[in-house]
């Protein structure tokens, strides 16, 4: 290897070694300070083909970055990475939000400088543990809140899956409800910095529901904007229910999040999104057909109880009923049921329109 970087591993996987199967050799390229700068190149195929692809990675390797030593942590930040990291982080955040030195921006700079993976993971773990104890009250915006939300968003792209998943959950509990579109965009970028994109996707689908549960209802212009942001995620959740492959986790989490949005916003559109459970494309596999039947069996009781309609999994019947009544549906949080009430639905829309204009 040329000076400045080393190959950490390049060898067949266990399947290839045991059975002679052509597998995907694993590789990572590290600089001379021990930082992993190119992680897990996709070296599928034979060993010679993998080496050829690896050579192309090395041709574009940033040797100047490899020669640059890691940034030194400031003295005040070093305790954040130790065993007492979460406690130290909570203490530091209390000082920051009490408008004492250091500023939150200084903390963000420390995070951005942590290019050694173990230190980055230690920092993120301490910060997420501290954040769980500092969830702001709905509608409040503490000092440095926007910076913290951006930091959490950055952590959802962390190289470590455990940190990534915890950051998505923490964002749902911490960030402003009106910013929920971030979870949709993160789900769309599920393959970015992820060993298992499907898990990222599922985590984001579930996090939308967690965000909805923090919404207290539409009371003024700002909260109506938050309501609209939650309702705007419904198409993405419905997409998860349309898939012919019937991903178990994604369908379940999307359904639960739709119900959470319905209970938080009382938006009839949520029922339309939920009905995608029964309007999904047909499947050809016997296994998928059997799975879909079992999945529908779990969804039918809720939707029949919520609508008073006993239509089972009859796609055409549900489509016809919803098309006939979608503009006249009113949800009652007390009974957790919809009723067909054209006058009530019109009054509800009028109230929301009035709140949107109110200053």
PDB file of C-alpha atoms in Angstrom, residues 85-230:
ATOM      1  CA  UNK A  85     -20.398  11.190  29.545  1.00  0.00           C
ATOM      2  CA  UNK A  86     -24.226  11.403  29.776  1.00  0.00           C
ATOM      3  CA  UNK A  87     -24.065  13.081  33.210  1.00  0.00           C
ATOM      4  CA  UNK A  88     -21.334  15.471  32.081  1.00  0.00           C
ATOM      5  CA  UNK A  89     -23.293  16.283  28.905  1.00  0.00           C
ATOM      6  CA  UNK A  90     -26.458  17.060  30.876  1.00  0.00           C
ATOM      7  CA  UNK A  91     -24.490  19.331  33.188  1.00  0.00           C
ATOM      8  CA  UNK A  92     -22.885  21.103  30.225  1.00  0.00           C
ATOM      9  CA  UNK A  93     -26.209  21.577  28.416  1.00  0.00           C
ATOM     10  CA  UNK A  94     -27.693  23.056  31.592  1.00  0.00           C
ATOM     11  CA  UNK A  95     -24.882  25.609  31.653  1.00  0.00           C
ATOM     12  CA  UNK A  96     -25.217  26.363  27.951  1.00  0.00           C
ATOM     13  CA  UNK A  97     -28.939  26.979  28.170  1.00  0.00           C
ATOM     14  CA  UNK A  98     -28.325  29.079  31.246  1.00  0.00           C
ATOM     15  CA  UNK A  99     -26.352  31.326  28.858  1.00  0.00           C
ATOM     16  CA  UNK A 100     -22.996  30.488  30.352  1.00  0.00           C
ATOM     17  CA  UNK A 101     -19.873  29.509  28.437  1.00  0.00           C
ATOM     18  CA  UNK A 102     -19.346  27.441  26.338  1.00  0.00           C
ATOM     19  CA  UNK A 103     -22.037  28.127  23.726  1.00  0.00           C
ATOM     20  CA  UNK A 104     -24.024  25.397  22.019  1.00  0.00           C
ATOM     21  CA  UNK A 105     -22.276  26.250  18.753  1.00  0.00           C
ATOM     22  CA  UNK A 106     -19.017  25.219  20.420  1.00  0.00           C
ATOM     23  CA  UNK A 107     -20.530  21.833  21.183  1.00  0.00           C
ATOM     24  CA  UNK A 108     -21.617  21.430  17.551  1.00  0.00           C
ATOM     25  CA  UNK A 109     -18.032  22.167  16.441  1.00  0.00           C
ATOM     26  CA  UNK A 110     -16.762  19.399  18.718  1.00  0.00           C
ATOM     27  CA  UNK A 111     -19.202  16.951  17.119  1.00  0.00           C
ATOM     28  CA  UNK A 112     -18.161  18.002  13.622  1.00  0.00           C
ATOM     29  CA  UNK A 113     -14.489  17.518  14.462  1.00  0.00           C
ATOM     30  CA  UNK A 114     -14.864  13.941  15.733  1.00  0.00           C
ATOM     31  CA  UNK A 115     -13.626  11.992  12.736  1.00  0.00           C
ATOM     32  CA  UNK A 116     -12.459   9.022  14.816  1.00  0.00           C
ATOM     33  CA  UNK A 117     -15.486   6.758  14.930  1.00  0.00           C
ATOM     34  CA  UNK A 118     -15.201   5.607  18.541  1.00  0.00           C
ATOM     35  CA  UNK A 119     -15.065   9.202  19.808  1.00  0.00           C
ATOM     36  CA  UNK A 120     -17.973  10.224  17.609  1.00  0.00           C
ATOM     37  CA  UNK A 121     -20.106   7.358  18.934  1.00  0.00           C
ATOM     38  CA  UNK A 122     -19.208   8.187  22.549  1.00  0.00           C
ATOM     39  CA  UNK A 123     -20.156  11.846  22.011  1.00  0.00           C
ATOM     40  CA  UNK A 124     -23.463  10.973  20.328  1.00  0.00           C
ATOM     41  CA  UNK A 125     -24.378   8.461  23.022  1.00  0.00           C
ATOM     42  CA  UNK A 126     -23.751  11.018  25.772  1.00  0.00           C
ATOM     43  CA  UNK A 127     -25.708  13.700  23.963  1.00  0.00           C
ATOM     44  CA  UNK A 128     -28.721  11.486  23.207  1.00  0.00           C
ATOM     45  CA  UNK A 129     -28.887  10.287  26.820  1.00  0.00           C
ATOM     46  CA  UNK A 130     -28.863  13.903  28.015  1.00  0.00           C
ATOM     47  CA  UNK A 131     -31.406  15.040  25.426  1.00  0.00           C
ATOM     48  CA  UNK A 132     -33.956  12.489  26.666  1.00  0.00           C
ATOM     49  CA  UNK A 133     -34.055  14.389  29.965  1.00  0.00           C
ATOM     50  CA  UNK A 134     -34.497  17.804  28.360  1.00  0.00           C
ATOM     51  CA  UNK A 135     -37.522  17.463  26.052  1.00  0.00           C
ATOM     52  CA  UNK A 136     -38.983  20.990  25.707  1.00  0.00           C
ATOM     53  CA  UNK A 137     -42.654  21.700  26.292  1.00  0.00           C
ATOM     54  CA  UNK A 138     -44.752  21.828  23.120  1.00  0.00           C
ATOM     55  CA  UNK A 139     -44.680  25.262  21.525  1.00  0.00           C
ATOM     56  CA  UNK A 140     -41.572  26.470  23.402  1.00  0.00           C
ATOM     57  CA  UNK A 141     -38.265  27.307  21.766  1.00  0.00           C
ATOM     58  CA  UNK A 142     -35.407  27.303  24.308  1.00  0.00           C
ATOM     59  CA  UNK A 143     -32.108  29.027  23.618  1.00  0.00           C
ATOM     60  CA  UNK A 144     -30.120  27.003  21.076  1.00  0.00           C
ATOM     61  CA  UNK A 145     -33.125  24.817  20.177  1.00  0.00           C
ATOM     62  CA  UNK A 146     -32.644  25.125  16.421  1.00  0.00           C
ATOM     63  CA  UNK A 147     -28.959  24.203  16.705  1.00  0.00           C
ATOM     64  CA  UNK A 148     -29.855  21.140  18.762  1.00  0.00           C
ATOM     65  CA  UNK A 149     -32.453  19.991  16.239  1.00  0.00           C
ATOM     66  CA  UNK A 150     -29.886  20.306  13.431  1.00  0.00           C
ATOM     67  CA  UNK A 151     -27.385  18.340  15.499  1.00  0.00           C
ATOM     68  CA  UNK A 152     -29.910  15.544  16.003  1.00  0.00           C
ATOM     69  CA  UNK A 153     -30.593  15.534  12.265  1.00  0.00           C
ATOM     70  CA  UNK A 154     -26.868  15.127  11.619  1.00  0.00           C
ATOM     71  CA  UNK A 155     -26.745  12.240  14.073  1.00  0.00           C
ATOM     72  CA  UNK A 156     -29.408  10.362  12.098  1.00  0.00           C
ATOM     73  CA  UNK A 157     -26.667   9.949   9.472  1.00  0.00           C
ATOM     74  CA  UNK A 158     -24.090   8.684  12.003  1.00  0.00           C
ATOM     75  CA  UNK A 159     -21.865   5.836  10.818  1.00  0.00           C
ATOM     76  CA  UNK A 160     -23.031   3.727  13.766  1.00  0.00           C
ATOM     77  CA  UNK A 161     -26.482   2.169  13.300  1.00  0.00           C
ATOM     78  CA  UNK A 162     -27.339   2.145  17.003  1.00  0.00           C
ATOM     79  CA  UNK A 163     -26.667   5.892  17.281  1.00  0.00           C
ATOM     80  CA  UNK A 164     -28.527   6.501  14.022  1.00  0.00           C
ATOM     81  CA  UNK A 165     -31.668   4.732  15.240  1.00  0.00           C
ATOM     82  CA  UNK A 166     -31.571   6.396  18.658  1.00  0.00           C
ATOM     83  CA  UNK A 167     -31.148   9.795  17.020  1.00  0.00           C
ATOM     84  CA  UNK A 168     -34.255   9.248  14.857  1.00  0.00           C
ATOM     85  CA  UNK A 169     -36.274   8.366  17.968  1.00  0.00           C
ATOM     86  CA  UNK A 170     -34.814  11.318  19.898  1.00  0.00           C
ATOM     87  CA  UNK A 171     -35.682  13.685  17.047  1.00  0.00           C
ATOM     88  CA  UNK A 172     -39.316  12.536  17.232  1.00  0.00           C
ATOM     89  CA  UNK A 173     -39.440  13.336  20.947  1.00  0.00           C
ATOM     90  CA  UNK A 174     -37.440  16.576  20.830  1.00  0.00           C
ATOM     91  CA  UNK A 175     -37.842  18.469  17.546  1.00  0.00           C
ATOM     92  CA  UNK A 176     -40.705  20.857  16.708  1.00  0.00           C
ATOM     93  CA  UNK A 177     -43.785  18.984  15.474  1.00  0.00           C
ATOM     94  CA  UNK A 178     -43.940  21.286  12.456  1.00  0.00           C
ATOM     95  CA  UNK A 179     -40.602  19.954  11.235  1.00  0.00           C
ATOM     96  CA  UNK A 180     -41.932  16.384  10.888  1.00  0.00           C
ATOM     97  CA  UNK A 181     -41.245  16.477   7.129  1.00  0.00           C
ATOM     98  CA  UNK A 182     -37.609  15.784   8.066  1.00  0.00           C
ATOM     99  CA  UNK A 183     -38.577  12.202   8.953  1.00  0.00           C
ATOM    100  CA  UNK A 184     -40.111  11.741   5.508  1.00  0.00           C
ATOM    101  CA  UNK A 185     -36.978  13.073   3.803  1.00  0.00           C
ATOM    102  CA  UNK A 186     -34.761  10.877   6.028  1.00  0.00           C
ATOM    103  CA  UNK A 187     -36.875   7.860   5.075  1.00  0.00           C
ATOM    104  CA  UNK A 188     -36.384   8.740   1.409  1.00  0.00           C
ATOM    105  CA  UNK A 189     -32.619   8.824   2.059  1.00  0.00           C
ATOM    106  CA  UNK A 190     -32.722   5.510   3.902  1.00  0.00           C
ATOM    107  CA  UNK A 191     -29.719   4.128   2.028  1.00  0.00           C
ATOM    108  CA  UNK A 192     -27.438   7.039   3.010  1.00  0.00           C
ATOM    109  CA  UNK A 193     -24.945   5.977   5.685  1.00  0.00           C
ATOM    110  CA  UNK A 194     -26.866   2.786   6.441  1.00  0.00           C
ATOM    111  CA  UNK A 195     -25.946  -0.888   6.566  1.00  0.00           C
ATOM    112  CA  UNK A 196     -29.641  -1.791   6.651  1.00  0.00           C
ATOM    113  CA  UNK A 197     -31.716   0.836   4.799  1.00  0.00           C
ATOM    114  CA  UNK A 198     -34.955  -1.002   5.545  1.00  0.00           C
ATOM    115  CA  UNK A 199     -34.472  -0.514   9.289  1.00  0.00           C
ATOM    116  CA  UNK A 200     -33.878   3.224   8.773  1.00  0.00           C
ATOM    117  CA  UNK A 201     -37.079   3.398   6.741  1.00  0.00           C
ATOM    118  CA  UNK A 202     -39.097   1.564   9.396  1.00  0.00           C
ATOM    119  CA  UNK A 203     -37.619   3.675  12.185  1.00  0.00           C
ATOM    120  CA  UNK A 204     -38.661   6.884  10.411  1.00  0.00           C
ATOM    121  CA  UNK A 205     -42.186   5.576   9.772  1.00  0.00           C
ATOM    122  CA  UNK A 206     -42.596   4.821  13.472  1.00  0.00           C
ATOM    123  CA  UNK A 207     -41.030   8.129  14.521  1.00  0.00           C
ATOM    124  CA  UNK A 208     -43.721  10.055  12.614  1.00  0.00           C
ATOM    125  CA  UNK A 209     -46.307   8.522  14.948  1.00  0.00           C
ATOM    126  CA  UNK A 210     -44.221   9.428  18.010  1.00  0.00           C
ATOM    127  CA  UNK A 211     -44.083  13.021  16.796  1.00  0.00           C
ATOM    128  CA  UNK A 212     -47.866  13.062  16.279  1.00  0.00           C
ATOM    129  CA  UNK A 213     -48.467  11.920  19.866  1.00  0.00           C
ATOM    130  CA  UNK A 214     -46.845  15.143  21.126  1.00  0.00           C
ATOM    131  CA  UNK A 215     -49.372  17.303  19.256  1.00  0.00           C
ATOM    132  CA  UNK A 216     -52.065  18.704  21.657  1.00  0.00           C
ATOM    133  CA  UNK A 217     -54.506  19.792  18.954  1.00  0.00           C
ATOM    134  CA  UNK A 218     -55.179  22.794  16.727  1.00  0.00           C
ATOM    135  CA  UNK A 219     -55.743  25.883  18.879  1.00  0.00           C
ATOM    136  CA  UNK A 220     -54.114  28.755  17.014  1.00  0.00           C
ATOM    137  CA  UNK A 221     -52.321  29.596  13.791  1.00  0.00           C
ATOM    138  CA  UNK A 222     -49.024  27.991  14.826  1.00  0.00           C
ATOM    139  CA  UNK A 223     -50.607  24.726  15.978  1.00  0.00           C
ATOM    140  CA  UNK A 224     -52.732  24.526  12.805  1.00  0.00           C
ATOM    141  CA  UNK A 225     -49.471  24.753  10.827  1.00  0.00           C
ATOM    142  CA  UNK A 226     -48.157  21.820  12.897  1.00  0.00           C
ATOM    143  CA  UNK A 227     -51.385  19.922  12.186  1.00  0.00           C
ATOM    144  CA  UNK A 228     -50.961  20.541   8.466  1.00  0.00           C
ATOM    145  CA  UNK A 229     -47.357  19.294   8.639  1.00  0.00           C
ATOM    146  CA  UNK A 230     -48.496  16.029  10.238  1.00  0.00           C
TER     147      UNK A 230
END
